[in-house]
Short mmCIF file of C-alpha atoms in Angstrom, two decimals:
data_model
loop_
_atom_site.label_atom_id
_atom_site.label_comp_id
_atom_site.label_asym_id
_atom_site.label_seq_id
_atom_site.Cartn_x
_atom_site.Cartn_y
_atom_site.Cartn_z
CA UNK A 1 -15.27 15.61 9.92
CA UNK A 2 -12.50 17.60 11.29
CA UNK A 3 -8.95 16.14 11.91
CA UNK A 4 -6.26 18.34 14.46
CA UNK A 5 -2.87 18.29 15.73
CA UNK A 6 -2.52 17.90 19.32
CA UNK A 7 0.24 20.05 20.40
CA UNK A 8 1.44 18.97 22.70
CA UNK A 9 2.51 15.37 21.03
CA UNK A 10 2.19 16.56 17.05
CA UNK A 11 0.26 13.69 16.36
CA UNK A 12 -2.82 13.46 14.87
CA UNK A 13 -5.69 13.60 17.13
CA UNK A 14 -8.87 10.83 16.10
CA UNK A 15 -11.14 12.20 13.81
CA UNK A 16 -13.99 13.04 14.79
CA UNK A 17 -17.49 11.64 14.41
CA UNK A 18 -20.13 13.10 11.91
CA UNK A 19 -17.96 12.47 8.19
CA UNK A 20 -17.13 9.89 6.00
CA UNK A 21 -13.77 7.81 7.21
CA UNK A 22 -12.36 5.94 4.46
CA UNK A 23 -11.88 2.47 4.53
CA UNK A 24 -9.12 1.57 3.38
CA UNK A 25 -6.44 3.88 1.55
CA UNK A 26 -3.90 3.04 -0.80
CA UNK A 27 -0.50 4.45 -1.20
CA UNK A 28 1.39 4.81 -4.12
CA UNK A 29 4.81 5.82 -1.79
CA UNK A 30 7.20 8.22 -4.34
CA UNK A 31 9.92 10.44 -4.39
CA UNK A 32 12.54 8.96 -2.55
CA UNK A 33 15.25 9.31 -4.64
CA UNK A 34 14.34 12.69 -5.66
CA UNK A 35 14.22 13.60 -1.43
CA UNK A 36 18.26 11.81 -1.13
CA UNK A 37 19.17 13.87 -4.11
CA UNK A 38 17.45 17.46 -3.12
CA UNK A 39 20.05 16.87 0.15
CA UNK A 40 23.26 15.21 -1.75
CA UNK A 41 22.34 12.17 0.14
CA UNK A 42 22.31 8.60 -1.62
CA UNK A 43 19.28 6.84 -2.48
CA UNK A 44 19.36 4.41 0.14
CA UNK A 45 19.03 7.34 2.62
CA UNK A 46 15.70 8.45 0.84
CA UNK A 47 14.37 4.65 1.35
CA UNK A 48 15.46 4.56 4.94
CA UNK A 49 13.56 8.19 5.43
CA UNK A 50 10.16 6.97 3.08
CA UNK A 51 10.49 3.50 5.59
CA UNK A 52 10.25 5.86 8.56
CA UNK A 53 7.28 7.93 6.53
CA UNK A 54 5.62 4.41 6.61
CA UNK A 55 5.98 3.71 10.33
CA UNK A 56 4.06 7.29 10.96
CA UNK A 57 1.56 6.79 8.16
CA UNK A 58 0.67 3.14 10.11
CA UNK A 59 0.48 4.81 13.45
CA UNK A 60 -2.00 8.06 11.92
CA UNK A 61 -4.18 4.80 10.43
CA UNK A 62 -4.40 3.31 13.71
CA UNK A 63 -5.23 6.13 15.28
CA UNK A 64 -7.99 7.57 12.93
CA UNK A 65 -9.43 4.10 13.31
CA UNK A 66 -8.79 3.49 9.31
CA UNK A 67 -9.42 -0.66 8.18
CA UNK A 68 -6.92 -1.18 5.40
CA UNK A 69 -3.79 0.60 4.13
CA UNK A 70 -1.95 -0.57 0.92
CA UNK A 71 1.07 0.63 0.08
CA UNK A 72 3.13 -0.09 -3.36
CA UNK A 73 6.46 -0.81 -1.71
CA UNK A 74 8.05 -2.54 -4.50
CA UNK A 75 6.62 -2.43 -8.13
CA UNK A 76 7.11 -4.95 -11.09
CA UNK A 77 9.20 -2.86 -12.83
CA UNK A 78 11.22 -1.57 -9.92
CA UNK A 79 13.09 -4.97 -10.62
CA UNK A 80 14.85 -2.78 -13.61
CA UNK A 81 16.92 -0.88 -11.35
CA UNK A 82 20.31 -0.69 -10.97
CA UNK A 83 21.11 -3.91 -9.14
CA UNK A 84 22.55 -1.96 -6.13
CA UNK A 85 19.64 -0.22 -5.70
CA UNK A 86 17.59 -3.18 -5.90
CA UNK A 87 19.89 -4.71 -3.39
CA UNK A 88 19.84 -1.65 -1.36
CA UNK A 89 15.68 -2.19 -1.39
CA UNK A 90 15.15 -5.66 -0.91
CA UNK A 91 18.00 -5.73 2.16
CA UNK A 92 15.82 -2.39 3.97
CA UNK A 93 13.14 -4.30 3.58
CA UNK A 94 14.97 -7.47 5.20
CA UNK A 95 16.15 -5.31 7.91
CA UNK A 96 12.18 -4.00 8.69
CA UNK A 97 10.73 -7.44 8.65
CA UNK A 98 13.25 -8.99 11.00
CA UNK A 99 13.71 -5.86 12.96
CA UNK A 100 9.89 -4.33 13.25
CA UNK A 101 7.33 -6.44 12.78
CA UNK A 102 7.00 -6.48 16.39
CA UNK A 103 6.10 -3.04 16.52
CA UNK A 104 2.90 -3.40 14.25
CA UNK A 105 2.03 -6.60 16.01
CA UNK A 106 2.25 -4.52 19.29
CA UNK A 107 -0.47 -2.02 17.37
CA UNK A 108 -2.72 -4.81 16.40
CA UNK A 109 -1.22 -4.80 12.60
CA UNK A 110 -1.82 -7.57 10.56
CA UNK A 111 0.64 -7.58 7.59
CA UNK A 112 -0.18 -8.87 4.19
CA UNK A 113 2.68 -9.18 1.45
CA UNK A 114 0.80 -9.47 -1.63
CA UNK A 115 2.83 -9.35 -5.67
CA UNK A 116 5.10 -11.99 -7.58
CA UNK A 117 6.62 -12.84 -3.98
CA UNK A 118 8.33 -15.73 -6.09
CA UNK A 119 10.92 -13.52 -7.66
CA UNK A 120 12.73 -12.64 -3.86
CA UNK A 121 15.10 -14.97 -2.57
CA UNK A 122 14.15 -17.53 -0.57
CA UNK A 123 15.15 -16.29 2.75
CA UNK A 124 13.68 -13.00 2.46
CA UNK A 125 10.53 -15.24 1.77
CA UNK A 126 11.00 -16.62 5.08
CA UNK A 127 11.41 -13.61 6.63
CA UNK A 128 8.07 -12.42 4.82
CA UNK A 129 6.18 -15.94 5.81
CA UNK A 130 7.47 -15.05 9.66
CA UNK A 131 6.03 -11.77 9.59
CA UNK A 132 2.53 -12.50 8.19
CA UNK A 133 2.42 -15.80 10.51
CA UNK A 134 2.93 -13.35 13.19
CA UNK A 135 0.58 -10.25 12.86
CA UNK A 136 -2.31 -12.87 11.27
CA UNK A 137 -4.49 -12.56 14.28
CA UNK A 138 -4.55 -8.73 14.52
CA UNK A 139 -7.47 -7.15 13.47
CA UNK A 140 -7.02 -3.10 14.16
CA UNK A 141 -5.53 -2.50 10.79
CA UNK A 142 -4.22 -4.53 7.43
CA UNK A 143 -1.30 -3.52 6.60
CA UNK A 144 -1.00 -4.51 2.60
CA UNK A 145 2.43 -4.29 1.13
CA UNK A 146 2.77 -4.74 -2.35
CA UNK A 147 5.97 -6.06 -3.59
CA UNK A 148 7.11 -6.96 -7.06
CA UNK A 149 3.51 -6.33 -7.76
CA UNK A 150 1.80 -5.16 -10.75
CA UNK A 151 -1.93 -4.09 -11.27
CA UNK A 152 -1.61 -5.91 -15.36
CA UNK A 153 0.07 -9.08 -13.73
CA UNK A 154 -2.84 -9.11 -10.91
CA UNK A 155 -5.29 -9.18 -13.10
CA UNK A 156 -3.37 -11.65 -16.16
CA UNK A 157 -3.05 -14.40 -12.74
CA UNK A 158 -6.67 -13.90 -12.08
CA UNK A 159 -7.78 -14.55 -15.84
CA UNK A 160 -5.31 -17.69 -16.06
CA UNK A 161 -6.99 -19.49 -12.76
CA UNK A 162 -10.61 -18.70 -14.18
CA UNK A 163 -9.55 -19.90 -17.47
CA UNK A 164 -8.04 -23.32 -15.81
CA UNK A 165 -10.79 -24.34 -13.77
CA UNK A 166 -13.26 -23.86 -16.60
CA UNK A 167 -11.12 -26.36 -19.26
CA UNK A 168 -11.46 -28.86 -15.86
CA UNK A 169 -15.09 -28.03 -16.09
CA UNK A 170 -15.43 -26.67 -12.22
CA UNK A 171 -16.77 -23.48 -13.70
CA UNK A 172 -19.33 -22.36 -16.69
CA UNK A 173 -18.33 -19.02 -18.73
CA UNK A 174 -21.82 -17.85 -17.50
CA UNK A 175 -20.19 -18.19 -13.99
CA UNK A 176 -17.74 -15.57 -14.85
CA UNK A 177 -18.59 -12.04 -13.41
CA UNK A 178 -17.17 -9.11 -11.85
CA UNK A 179 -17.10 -10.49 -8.29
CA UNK A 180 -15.85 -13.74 -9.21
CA UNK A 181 -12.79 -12.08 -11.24
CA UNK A 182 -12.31 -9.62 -7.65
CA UNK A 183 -12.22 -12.44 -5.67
CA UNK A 184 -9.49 -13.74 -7.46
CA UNK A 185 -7.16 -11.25 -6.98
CA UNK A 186 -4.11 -10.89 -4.80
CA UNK A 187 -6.45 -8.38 -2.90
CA UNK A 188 -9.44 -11.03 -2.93
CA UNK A 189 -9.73 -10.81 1.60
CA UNK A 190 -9.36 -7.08 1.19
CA UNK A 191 -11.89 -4.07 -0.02
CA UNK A 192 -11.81 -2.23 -2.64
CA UNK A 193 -9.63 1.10 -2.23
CA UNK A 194 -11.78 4.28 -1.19
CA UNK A 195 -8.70 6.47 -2.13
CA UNK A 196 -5.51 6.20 -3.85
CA UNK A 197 -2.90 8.88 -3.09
CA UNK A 198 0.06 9.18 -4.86
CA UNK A 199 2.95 11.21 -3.45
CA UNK A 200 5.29 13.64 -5.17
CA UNK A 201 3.55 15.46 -7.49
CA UNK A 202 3.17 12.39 -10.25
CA UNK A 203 -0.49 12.04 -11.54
CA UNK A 204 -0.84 8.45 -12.52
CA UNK A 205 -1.70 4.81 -11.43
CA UNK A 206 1.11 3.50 -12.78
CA UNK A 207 0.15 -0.35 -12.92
CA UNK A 208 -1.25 -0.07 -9.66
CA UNK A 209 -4.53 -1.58 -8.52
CA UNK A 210 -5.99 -1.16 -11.72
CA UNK A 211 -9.03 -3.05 -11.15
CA UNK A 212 -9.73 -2.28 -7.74
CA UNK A 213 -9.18 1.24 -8.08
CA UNK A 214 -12.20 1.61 -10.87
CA UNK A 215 -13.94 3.61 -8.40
CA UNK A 216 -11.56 4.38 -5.83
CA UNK A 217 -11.08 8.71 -5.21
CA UNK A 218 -7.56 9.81 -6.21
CA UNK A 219 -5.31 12.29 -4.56
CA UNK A 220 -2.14 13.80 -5.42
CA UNK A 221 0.44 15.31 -3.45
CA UNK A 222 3.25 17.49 -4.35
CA UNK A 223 5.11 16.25 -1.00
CA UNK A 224 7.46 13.42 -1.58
CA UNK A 225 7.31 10.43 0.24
CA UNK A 226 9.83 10.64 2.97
CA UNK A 227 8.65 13.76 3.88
CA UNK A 228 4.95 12.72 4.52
CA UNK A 229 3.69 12.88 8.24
CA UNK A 230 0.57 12.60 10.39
CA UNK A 231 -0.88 15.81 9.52
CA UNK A 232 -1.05 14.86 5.74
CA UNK A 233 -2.45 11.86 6.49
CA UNK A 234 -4.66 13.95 8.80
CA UNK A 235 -5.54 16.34 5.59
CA UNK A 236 -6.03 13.15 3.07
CA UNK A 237 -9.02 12.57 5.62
CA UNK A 238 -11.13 15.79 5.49
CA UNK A 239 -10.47 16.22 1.49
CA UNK A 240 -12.15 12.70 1.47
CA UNK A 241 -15.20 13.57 4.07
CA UNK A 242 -15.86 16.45 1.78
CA UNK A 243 -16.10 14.57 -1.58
CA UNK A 244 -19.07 13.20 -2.59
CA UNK A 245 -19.02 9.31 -3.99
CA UNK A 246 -21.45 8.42 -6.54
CA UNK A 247 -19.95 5.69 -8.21
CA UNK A 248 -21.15 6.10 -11.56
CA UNK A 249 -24.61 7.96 -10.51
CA UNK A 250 -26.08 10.75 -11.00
CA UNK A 251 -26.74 13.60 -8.13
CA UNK A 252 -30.03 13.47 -6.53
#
């Protein structure tokens, strides 16, 4: 599989056919702050450019004809920010639900909000609930955004419900296998990652799809987030055609 530029637009052309085209991809989206401070900015200028690196990573998914795209907006420990920052975060993303939504529902985007939603006030909840209720009959591409979300917690939730229905006797502990316990998850209607890219130059999960990823391909860019375009998106794709995915096997 090759992926281009067309020059003439400097998007990403489709990929062509003939390679492996992942599924779904998973994004763990860092280095704002680090972009606002390389350029004396303030941090809330690196979230507003990493927002805009998520409207043109949505648009390169669309067009490379890519199912699923999570992206870790919003971890559980982001909540120990500064509270300005965490003000700054939750009030961008405000602003992009009320103010955008229509774009990805005009792409056939459905949006999925998927964490400890709980812990958001309750009219940013609405706002969410608006948004999903919107984009739920789109089928082109899931858009999953994690918020307040932890890979531990995902998993701890998913352990608590099996554990409940088996004291009301609904389930046997010989019931209780790997695709019962996936199923479970916040990410139970979506597949398993096929890659997990982390921006920035960081090489860890950081509490981040932990059980999904178990088999997932990982890739690590030295680009921060804000500064991430079509092209790497474009790049992400023929590092992944040329991998080969054995899942625990052995070669031929």
């Amino acid at each position: 599989m090759s992926a281009s530029v067309q020059p003439e637009t400097g998007r990403d052309a489709p990929v062509t056919a003939g390679g492996a085209l992942p599924s779904h991809i998973a994004f763990i989206m860092d280095g704002n702050g680090r972009w606002a401070r390389s350029r004396g900015l303030p941090v809330l200028a690196g979230h507003r450019a990493g927002a805009e690196a998520v409207r043109r990573c949505v648009r390169a998914a669309v067009a490379h004809g890519v199912r699923y795209v999570t992206l870790y907006a919003f971890s559980s420990e982001n909540w120990r920010r500064g509270p300005r920052e965490v003000g700054d975060l939750t009030n961008l993303l405000r602003y992009y639900l009320r103010h955008k939504v229509a774009e990805l529902h005009a792409q056939g985007v459905r949006l999925r909000l998927i964490g400890e939603l709980g812990r958001f006030e309750p009219s940013l909840r609405e706002e969410m609930d608006r948004a999903e209720a919107l984009t739920r009959g789109n089928t082109r591409l899931t858009l999953v955004l994690a918020l307040s979300y932890g890979g531990r917690a995902d998993i701890l939730q998913a352990a608590r419900r099996m554990a409940e229905a088996a004291v009301r006797g609904e389930i046997s502990l010989s019931a209780i296998d790997e695709t019962m316990i996936a199923g479970l998850l916040q990410t139970g209607d979506t597949p398993d990652p096929d890659l997990v890219v982390r921006t920035s130059g960081e090489r860890r999960l950081s509490n981040f799809l932990l059980w999904q990823s178990a088999y997932a391909e990982l890739a690590f860019l030295d680009v921060l987030w804000p500064d991430f375009t079509e092209q790497h998106f474009a790049r992400l794709l023929d590092d992944y055609a040329g991998r080969e995915r054995r899942f625990g096997g052995r070669n031929a």
